[in-house]
Coordinates of C-alpha atoms in Angstrom, one line a residue:
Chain G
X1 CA 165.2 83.6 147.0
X2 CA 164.7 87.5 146.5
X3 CA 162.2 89.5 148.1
X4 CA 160.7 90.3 144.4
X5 CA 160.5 86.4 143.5
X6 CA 158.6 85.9 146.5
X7 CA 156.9 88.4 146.3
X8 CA 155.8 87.2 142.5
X9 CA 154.9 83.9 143.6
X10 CA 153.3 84.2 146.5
X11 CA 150.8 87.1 144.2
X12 CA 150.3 84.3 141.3
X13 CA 147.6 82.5 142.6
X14 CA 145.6 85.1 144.8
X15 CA 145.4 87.1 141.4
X16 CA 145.0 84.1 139.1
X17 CA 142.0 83.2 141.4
X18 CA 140.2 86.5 141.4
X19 CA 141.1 86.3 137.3
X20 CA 139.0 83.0 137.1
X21 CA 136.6 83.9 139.6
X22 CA 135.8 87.9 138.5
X23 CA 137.2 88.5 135.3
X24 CA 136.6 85.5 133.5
X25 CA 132.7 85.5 134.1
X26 CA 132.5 89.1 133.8
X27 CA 134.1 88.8 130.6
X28 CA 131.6 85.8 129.2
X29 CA 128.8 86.7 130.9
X30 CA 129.0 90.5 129.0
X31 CA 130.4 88.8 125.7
X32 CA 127.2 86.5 125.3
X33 CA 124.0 89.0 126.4
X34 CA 126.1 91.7 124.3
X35 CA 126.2 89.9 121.3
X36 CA 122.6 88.6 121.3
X37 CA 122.2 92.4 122.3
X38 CA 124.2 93.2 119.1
X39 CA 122.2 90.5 116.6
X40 CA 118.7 92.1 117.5
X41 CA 120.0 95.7 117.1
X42 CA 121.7 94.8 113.5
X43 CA 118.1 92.9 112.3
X44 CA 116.7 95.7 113.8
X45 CA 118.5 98.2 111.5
X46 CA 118.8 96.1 108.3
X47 CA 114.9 95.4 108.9
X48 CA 114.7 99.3 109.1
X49 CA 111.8 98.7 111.9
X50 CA 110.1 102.5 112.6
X51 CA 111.3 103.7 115.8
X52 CA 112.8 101.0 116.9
X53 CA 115.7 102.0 114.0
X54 CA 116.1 105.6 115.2
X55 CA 116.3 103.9 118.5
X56 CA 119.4 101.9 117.8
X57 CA 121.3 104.2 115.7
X58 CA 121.1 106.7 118.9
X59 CA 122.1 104.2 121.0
X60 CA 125.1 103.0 119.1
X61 CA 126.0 106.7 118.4
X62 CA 126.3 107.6 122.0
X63 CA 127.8 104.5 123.2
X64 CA 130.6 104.6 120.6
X65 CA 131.1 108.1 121.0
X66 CA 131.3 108.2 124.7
X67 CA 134.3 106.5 126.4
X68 CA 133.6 103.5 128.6
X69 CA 135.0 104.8 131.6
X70 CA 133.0 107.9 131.7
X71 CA 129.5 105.3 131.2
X72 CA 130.7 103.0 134.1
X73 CA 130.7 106.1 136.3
X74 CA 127.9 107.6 135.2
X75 CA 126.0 104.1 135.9
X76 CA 128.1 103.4 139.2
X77 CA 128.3 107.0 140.4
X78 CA 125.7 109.0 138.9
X79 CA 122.1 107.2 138.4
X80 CA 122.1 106.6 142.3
X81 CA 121.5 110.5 142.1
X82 CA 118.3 109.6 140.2
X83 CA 117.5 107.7 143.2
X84 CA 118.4 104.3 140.9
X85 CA 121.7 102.7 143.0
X86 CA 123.2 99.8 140.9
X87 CA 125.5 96.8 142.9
X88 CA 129.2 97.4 141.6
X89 CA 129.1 94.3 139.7
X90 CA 125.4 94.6 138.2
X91 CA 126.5 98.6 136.8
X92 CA 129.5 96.8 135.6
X93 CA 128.0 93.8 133.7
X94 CA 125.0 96.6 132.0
X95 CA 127.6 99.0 130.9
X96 CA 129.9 96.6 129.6
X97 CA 126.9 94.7 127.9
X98 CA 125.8 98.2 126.1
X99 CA 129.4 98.8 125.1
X100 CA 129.6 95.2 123.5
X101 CA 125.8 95.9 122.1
X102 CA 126.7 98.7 120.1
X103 CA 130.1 98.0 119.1
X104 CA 129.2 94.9 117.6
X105 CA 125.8 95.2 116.3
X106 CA 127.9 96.7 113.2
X107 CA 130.0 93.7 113.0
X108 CA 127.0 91.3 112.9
X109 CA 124.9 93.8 110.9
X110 CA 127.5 94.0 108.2
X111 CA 127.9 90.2 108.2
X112 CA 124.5 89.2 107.7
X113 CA 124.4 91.7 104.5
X114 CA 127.4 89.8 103.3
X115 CA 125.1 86.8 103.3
X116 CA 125.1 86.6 99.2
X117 CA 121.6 87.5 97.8
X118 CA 121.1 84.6 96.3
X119 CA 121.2 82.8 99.5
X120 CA 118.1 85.3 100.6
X121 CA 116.1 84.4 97.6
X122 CA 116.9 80.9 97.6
X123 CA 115.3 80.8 101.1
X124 CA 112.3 83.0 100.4
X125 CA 111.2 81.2 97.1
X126 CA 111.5 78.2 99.6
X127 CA 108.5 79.7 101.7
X128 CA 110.8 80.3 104.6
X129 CA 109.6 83.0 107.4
X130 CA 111.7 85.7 107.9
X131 CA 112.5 84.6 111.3
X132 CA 113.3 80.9 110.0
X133 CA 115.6 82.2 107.3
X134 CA 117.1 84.2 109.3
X135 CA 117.8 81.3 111.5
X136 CA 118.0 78.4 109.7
X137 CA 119.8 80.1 106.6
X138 CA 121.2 83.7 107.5
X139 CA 122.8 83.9 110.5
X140 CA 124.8 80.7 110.5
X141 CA 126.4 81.6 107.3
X142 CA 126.8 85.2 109.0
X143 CA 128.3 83.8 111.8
X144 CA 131.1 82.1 110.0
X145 CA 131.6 85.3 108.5
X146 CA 131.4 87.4 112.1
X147 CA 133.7 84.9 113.7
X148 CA 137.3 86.7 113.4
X149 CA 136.0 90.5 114.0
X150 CA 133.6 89.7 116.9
X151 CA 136.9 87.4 118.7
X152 CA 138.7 90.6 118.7
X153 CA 135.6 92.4 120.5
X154 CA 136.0 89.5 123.1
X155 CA 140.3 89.6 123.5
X156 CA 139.6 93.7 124.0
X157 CA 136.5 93.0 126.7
X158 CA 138.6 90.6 128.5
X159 CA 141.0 93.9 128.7
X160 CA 138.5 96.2 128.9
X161 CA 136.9 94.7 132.2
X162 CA 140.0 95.8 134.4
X163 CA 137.9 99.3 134.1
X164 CA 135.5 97.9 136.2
X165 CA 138.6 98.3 139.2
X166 CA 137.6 102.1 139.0
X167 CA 133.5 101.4 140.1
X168 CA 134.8 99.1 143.0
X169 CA 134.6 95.6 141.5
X170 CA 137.5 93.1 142.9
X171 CA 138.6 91.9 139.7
X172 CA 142.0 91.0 138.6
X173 CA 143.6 94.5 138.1
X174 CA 141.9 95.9 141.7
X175 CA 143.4 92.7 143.4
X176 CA 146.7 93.4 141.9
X177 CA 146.7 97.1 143.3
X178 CA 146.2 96.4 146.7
X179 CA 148.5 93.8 147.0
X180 CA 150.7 96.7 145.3
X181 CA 149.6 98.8 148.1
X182 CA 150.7 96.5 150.8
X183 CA 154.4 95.0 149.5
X184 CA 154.9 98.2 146.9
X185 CA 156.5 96.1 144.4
X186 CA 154.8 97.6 141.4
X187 CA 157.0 96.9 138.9
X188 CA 157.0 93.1 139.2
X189 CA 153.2 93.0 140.2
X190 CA 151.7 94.8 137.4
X191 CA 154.0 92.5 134.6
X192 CA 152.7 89.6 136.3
X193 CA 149.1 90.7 136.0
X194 CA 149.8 91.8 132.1
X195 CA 151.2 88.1 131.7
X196 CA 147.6 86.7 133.1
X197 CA 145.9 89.0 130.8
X198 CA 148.1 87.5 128.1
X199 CA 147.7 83.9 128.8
X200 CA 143.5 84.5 128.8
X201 CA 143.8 86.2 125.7
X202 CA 146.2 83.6 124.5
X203 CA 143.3 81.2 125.1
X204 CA 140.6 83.2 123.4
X205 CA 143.0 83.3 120.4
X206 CA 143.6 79.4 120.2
X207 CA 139.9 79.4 121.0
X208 CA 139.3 81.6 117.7
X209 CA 141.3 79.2 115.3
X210 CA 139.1 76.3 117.0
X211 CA 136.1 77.9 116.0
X212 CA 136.8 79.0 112.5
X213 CA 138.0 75.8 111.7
X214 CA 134.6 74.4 113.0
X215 CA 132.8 76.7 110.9
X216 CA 134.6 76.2 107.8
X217 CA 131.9 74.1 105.8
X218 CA 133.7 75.3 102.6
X219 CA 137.0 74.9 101.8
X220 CA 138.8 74.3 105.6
X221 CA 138.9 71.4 106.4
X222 CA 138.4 68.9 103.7
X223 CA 140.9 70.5 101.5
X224 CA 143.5 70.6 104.7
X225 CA 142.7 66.8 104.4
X226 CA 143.6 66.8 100.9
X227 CA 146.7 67.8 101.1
X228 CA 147.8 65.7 103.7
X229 CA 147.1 62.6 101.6
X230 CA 148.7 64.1 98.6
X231 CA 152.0 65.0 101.3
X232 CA 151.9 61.1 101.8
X233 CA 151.6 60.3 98.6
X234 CA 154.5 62.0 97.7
Chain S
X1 CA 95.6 77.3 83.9
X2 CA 98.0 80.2 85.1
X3 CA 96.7 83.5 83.6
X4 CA 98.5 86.4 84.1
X5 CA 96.8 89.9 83.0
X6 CA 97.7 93.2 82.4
X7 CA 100.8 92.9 84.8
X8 CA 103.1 95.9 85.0
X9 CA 106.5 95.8 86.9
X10 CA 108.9 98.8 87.1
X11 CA 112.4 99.7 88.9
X12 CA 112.7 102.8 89.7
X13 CA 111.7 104.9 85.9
X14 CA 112.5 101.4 84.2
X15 CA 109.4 99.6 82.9
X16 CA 110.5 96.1 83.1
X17 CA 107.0 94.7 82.4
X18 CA 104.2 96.8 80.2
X19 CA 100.8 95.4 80.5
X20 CA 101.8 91.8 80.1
X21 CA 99.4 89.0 80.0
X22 CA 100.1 85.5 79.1
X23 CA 98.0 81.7 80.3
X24 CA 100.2 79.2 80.9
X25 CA 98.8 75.4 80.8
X26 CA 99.0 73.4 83.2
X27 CA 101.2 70.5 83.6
X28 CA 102.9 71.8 80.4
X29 CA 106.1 73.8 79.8
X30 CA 106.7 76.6 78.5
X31 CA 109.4 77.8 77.7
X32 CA 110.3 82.2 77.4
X33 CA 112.8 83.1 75.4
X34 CA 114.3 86.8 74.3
X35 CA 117.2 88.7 74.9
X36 CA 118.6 90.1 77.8
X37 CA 116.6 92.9 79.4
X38 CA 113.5 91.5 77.8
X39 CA 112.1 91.4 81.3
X40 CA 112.1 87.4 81.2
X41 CA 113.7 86.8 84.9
X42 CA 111.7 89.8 86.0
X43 CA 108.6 87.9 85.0
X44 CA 109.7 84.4 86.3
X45 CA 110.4 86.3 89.7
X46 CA 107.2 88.1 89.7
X47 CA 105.2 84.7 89.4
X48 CA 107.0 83.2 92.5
X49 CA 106.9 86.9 94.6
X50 CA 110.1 87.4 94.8
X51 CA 109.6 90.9 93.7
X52 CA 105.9 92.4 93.4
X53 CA 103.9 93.3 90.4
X54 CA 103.1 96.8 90.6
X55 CA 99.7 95.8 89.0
X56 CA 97.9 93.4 87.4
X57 CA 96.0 90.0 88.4
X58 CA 97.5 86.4 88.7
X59 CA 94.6 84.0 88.4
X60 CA 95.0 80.2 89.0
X61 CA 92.6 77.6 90.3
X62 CA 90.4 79.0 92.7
X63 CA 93.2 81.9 93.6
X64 CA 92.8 85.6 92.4
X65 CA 95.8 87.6 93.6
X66 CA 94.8 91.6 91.9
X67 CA 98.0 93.6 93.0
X68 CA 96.2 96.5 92.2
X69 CA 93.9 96.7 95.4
X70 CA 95.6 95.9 99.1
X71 CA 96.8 92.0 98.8
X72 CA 96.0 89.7 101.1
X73 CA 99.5 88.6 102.0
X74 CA 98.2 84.9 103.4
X75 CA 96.8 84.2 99.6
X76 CA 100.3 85.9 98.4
X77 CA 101.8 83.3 100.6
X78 CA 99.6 80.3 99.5
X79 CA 100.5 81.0 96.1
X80 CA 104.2 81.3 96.2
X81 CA 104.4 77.7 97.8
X82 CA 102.5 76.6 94.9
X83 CA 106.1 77.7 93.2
X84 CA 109.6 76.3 93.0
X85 CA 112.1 78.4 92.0
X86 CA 116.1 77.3 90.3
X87 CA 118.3 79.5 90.0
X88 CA 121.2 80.7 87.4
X89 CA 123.4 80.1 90.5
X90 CA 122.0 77.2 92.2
X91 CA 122.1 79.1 95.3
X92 CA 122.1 75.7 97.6
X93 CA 123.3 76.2 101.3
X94 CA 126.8 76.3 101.7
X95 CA 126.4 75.8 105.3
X96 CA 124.3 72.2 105.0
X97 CA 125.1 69.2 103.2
X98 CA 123.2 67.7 100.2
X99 CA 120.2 65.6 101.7
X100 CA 120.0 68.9 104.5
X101 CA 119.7 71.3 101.6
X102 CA 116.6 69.4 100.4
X103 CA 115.2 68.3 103.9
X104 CA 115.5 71.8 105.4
X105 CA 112.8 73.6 103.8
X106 CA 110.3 70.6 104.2
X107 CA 110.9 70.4 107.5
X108 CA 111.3 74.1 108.4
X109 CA 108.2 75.9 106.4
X110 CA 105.9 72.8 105.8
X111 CA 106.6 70.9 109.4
X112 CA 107.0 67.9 107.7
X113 CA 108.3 64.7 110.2
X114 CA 112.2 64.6 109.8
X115 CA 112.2 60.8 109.1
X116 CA 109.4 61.3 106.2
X117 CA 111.3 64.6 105.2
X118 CA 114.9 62.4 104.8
X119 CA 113.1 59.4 102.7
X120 CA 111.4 61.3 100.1
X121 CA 115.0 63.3 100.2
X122 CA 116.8 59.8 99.3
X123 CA 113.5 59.1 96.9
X124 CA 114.7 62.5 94.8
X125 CA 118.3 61.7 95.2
X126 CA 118.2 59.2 93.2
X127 CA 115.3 60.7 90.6
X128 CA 118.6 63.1 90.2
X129 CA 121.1 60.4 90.0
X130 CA 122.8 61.7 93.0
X131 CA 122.4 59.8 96.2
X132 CA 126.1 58.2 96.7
X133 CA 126.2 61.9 97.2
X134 CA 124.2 63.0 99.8
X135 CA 126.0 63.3 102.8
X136 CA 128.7 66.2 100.7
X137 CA 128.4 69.4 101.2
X138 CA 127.4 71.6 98.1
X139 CA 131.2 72.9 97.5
X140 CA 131.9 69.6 96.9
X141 CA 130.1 69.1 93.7
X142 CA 130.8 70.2 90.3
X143 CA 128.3 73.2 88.6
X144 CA 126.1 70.2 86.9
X145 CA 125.9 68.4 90.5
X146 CA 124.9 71.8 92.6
X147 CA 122.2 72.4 89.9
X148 CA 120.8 69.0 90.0
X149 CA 120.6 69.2 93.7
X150 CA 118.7 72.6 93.6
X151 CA 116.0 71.4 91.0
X152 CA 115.4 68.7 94.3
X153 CA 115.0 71.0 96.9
X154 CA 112.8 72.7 95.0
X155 CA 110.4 69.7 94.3
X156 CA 110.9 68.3 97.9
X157 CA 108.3 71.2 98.7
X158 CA 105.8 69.7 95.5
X159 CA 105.3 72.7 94.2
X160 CA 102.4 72.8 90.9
X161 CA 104.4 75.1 89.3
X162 CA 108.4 74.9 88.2
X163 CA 110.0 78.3 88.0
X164 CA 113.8 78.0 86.1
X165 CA 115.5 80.8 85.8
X166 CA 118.4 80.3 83.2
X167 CA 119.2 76.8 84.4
X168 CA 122.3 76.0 82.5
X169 CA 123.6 79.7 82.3
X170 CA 126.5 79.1 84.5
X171 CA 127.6 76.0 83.1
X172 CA 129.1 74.0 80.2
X173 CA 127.0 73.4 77.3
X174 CA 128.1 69.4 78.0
X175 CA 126.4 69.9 81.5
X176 CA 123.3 72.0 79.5
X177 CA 122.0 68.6 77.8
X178 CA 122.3 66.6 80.5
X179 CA 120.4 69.2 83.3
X180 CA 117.9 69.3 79.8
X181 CA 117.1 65.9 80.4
X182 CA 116.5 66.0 84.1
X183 CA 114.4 68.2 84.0
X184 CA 112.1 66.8 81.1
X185 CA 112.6 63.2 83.3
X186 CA 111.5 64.6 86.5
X187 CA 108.7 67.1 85.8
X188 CA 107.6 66.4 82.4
X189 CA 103.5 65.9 82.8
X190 CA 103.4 66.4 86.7
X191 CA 104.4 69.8 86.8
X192 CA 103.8 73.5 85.3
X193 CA 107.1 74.0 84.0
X194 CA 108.3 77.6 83.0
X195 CA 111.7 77.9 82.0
X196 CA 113.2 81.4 81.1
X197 CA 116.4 80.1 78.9
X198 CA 118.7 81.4 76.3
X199 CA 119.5 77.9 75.1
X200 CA 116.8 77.6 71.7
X201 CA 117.4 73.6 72.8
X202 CA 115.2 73.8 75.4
X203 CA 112.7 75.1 73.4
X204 CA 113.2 72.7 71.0
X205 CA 113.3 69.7 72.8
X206 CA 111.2 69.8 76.1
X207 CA 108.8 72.9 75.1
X208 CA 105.0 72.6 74.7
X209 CA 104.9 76.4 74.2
X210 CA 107.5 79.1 73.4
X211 CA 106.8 82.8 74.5
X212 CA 109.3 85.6 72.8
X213 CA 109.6 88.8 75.0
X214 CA 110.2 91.5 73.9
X215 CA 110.4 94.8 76.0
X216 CA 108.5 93.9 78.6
X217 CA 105.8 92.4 76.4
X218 CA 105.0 89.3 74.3
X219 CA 105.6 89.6 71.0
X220 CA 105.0 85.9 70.0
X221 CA 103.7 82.8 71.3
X222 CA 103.2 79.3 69.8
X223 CA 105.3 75.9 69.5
X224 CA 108.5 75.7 68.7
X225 CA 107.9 75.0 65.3
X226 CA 105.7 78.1 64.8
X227 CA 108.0 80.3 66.4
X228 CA 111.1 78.6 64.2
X229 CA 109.2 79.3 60.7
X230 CA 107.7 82.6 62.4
X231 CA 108.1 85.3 59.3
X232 CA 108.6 88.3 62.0
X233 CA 112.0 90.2 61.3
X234 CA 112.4 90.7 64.6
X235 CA 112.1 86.7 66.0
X236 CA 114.1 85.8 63.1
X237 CA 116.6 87.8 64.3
X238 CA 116.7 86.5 67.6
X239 CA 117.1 83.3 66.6
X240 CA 119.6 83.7 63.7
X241 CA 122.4 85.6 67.0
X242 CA 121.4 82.7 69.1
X243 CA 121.5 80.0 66.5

């Protein structure tokens, strides 16, 4: 067996591992507070809340025009200036969660106003709270909607967290440098972490279909079911 | 007794509603006819707060909503659950099957007990003729079917007053006669029916009262028959386009 094979799978698991053990709950623990981050910004603006608004638009126009990298080291490297020093991992998971905040508060905010209006009024001539409309009526239909666009926030965060290498947090890509470091075989080292990336985002993709199909109250499923029994009829 | 005085509604420059005032009996229906722009959904969506009077008073029972002074939004709210609304576009919750659609409400705003909520949903069901159908979701069902199912959920919350806006618009005139029906069968006598329509059948066959609209105003009011022998050139008119 080559050096390189060896070398390949002797790497697999000790990155895999750091994958499932970093990466992976990095990655959900940012993808859930961000989006609940991103649903109260987006009722926030559609609500058009005093101050709270002019809030939110701020803080979506700096975080989207500012690039990730340059907020993880302002976080990591510069608050403890400020006298505020943030653990690695805790910088990591806030800036992420900001990032994911802002970036999809307009996915969520443009699918709840996609909600037809008649589904608003129906609700409200029902006597329905805001809050209960919103929950009961709104934002499931919004989520069905969301579900595509805010899947491909979550395949890019999954990506996206191999920044966190750069503040000091062992994830997947950090562990794959210093085994670089040690056997310099980057060539066949850095494909095989790309391939891991690949097979988590693989997942989140089969994930996605899962989910839409779950959500499809219209049309999906029953009518998939139709046409199987019209294939066997024929 | 409904009375509604001296309301005014306007979008933007366009008065929709000019000083209207109209009584409406109870446990009667009326129905308001007049052509499009008239200010007839306007109206029906005014009396179930869906959009505000700019001025004017609502009276009813003991209740005096004046929109011209500050309201107080809990006796805005106590009135509007007096009302039921259906829509032109039956607007039932794609995202819930039939007996949820009705259920929902009931137990969501009025905190009924799910298992009391989901009998008197069955108990409507099949008032509408619809139970076999309850476990469907809305796409499911044809126009006629949705509709039926909306006129439900909005008496699963027993509302006094019946608010239809254009009921059989988006449907077949087949459909029309039999939605015509339902309703009279289900709220004739128990409910304040108002029914904003261009159909002249549902004036003629379920109406205690018609109203004409006209511009924001009323122009006519009285039975069927009045309004049908009515020498006004203008209500003429109307009803020769309609026919």
């Amino acid at each position: 067996m080559s050096r390189e094979l060896r070398i390949f799978i002797d790497s697999f698991f000790p990155i895999l591992i750091t994958g499932l053990k970093v990466t992976i709950p990095l990655t959900l623990i940012v993808f859930i507070l961000g989006t609940l981050l991103a649903v109260i910004v987006a009722i926030i603006r559609i609500r058009k809340i005093k101050v709270l608004s002019q809030i939110s638009w701020f803080y979506v126009w700096i975080i989207r025009g500012t690039p990730l990298i340059v907020q993880l080291f302002i976080v990591f490297f510069g608050l403890p200036k400020m006298g505020i020093i943030i653990p690695a991992i805790p910088a990591a998971i806030i800036t992420f969660t900001l990032s994911v905040g802002a970036y999809s508060s307009e996915i969520v905010r443009s699918a709840i106003l996609a909600v037809p209006t008649g589904q608003w009024e129906a609700a409200e001539a029902l006597g329905f709270s805001y809050i209960q409309m919103m929950i009961k009526v709104i934002l499931p239909q919004a989520t069905k909607i969301a579900v595509p666009p805010l899947f491909n926030s979550f395949i890019s965060l999954v990506k996206d967290t191999s920044l966190a290498s750069t503040i000091t947090v062992t994830e997947m890509f950090l562990a794959t440098q210093r085994i670089t470091a040690r056997t310099y075989e980057p060539f066949i080292l850095y494909i095989e972490v790309g391939l891991i990336y690949l097979i988590f985002c693989s997942v989140l993709t089969w994930l996605q279909s899962k989910v839409e199909d779950k959500l499809s109250f219209n049309k999906g499923k029953s009518i998939k079911k139709k046409e199987k029994s019209y294939v066997e009829v024929n | 007794m409904l009375k509604l005085i001296n309301i005014t509604k306007s979008f933007g420059d366009n008065i929709v509603l000019k000083d209207l005032s109209l009584e409406i009996e109870s446990d009667k229906t009326t129905v308001i006819i007049g052509s499009s722009g008239s200010g007839k959904s306007t109206l029906l969506r005014c009396i179930n707060m869906l959009s505000e009077p700019d001025a004017g008073i609502f009276s009813y029972k003991d209740m005096t909503l004046n929109f011209s002074d500050k309201l107080d939004r809990r006796l805005e709210y106590k009135f509007k659950k007096l009302t039921g609304m259906v829509f032109q576009g039956f607007n039932l919750f794609p995202h819930k099957t039939v007996i949820e659609n009705i259920v929902l409400a009931p137990i969501t705003v009025n905190s009924i007990d799910k298992k009391i909520a989901y009998e008197e949903a069955e108990i409507l069901l099949k008032q509408v003729g619809l139970f076999e159908k309850k476990d469907q979701y809305p796409h499911e069902l044809s126009g006629g079917q949705q509709q039926r199912i909306a006129i439900a959920r909005a008496l699963a919350m027993k509302p006094d007053i019946m608010l239809f806006d254009e009921p059989t618009s988006a449907l077949d005139p087949e459909i029309e006669l039999e939605i015509l029906k339902l309703i009279s069968k289900v709220t004739k006598g128990n409910f304040t029916n108002i029914i904003v329509t261009h159909n002249m059948n549902f004036a003629k066959e379920i109406s205690d009262k018609v109203i004409f609209l006209e511009k924001g105003q009323v122009l006519a009011e009285g039975t069927y028959e009045q309004l049908n022998t009515s020498d006004n050139v203008r209500i003429k008119q109307f009803l020769n386009t309609i026919g």
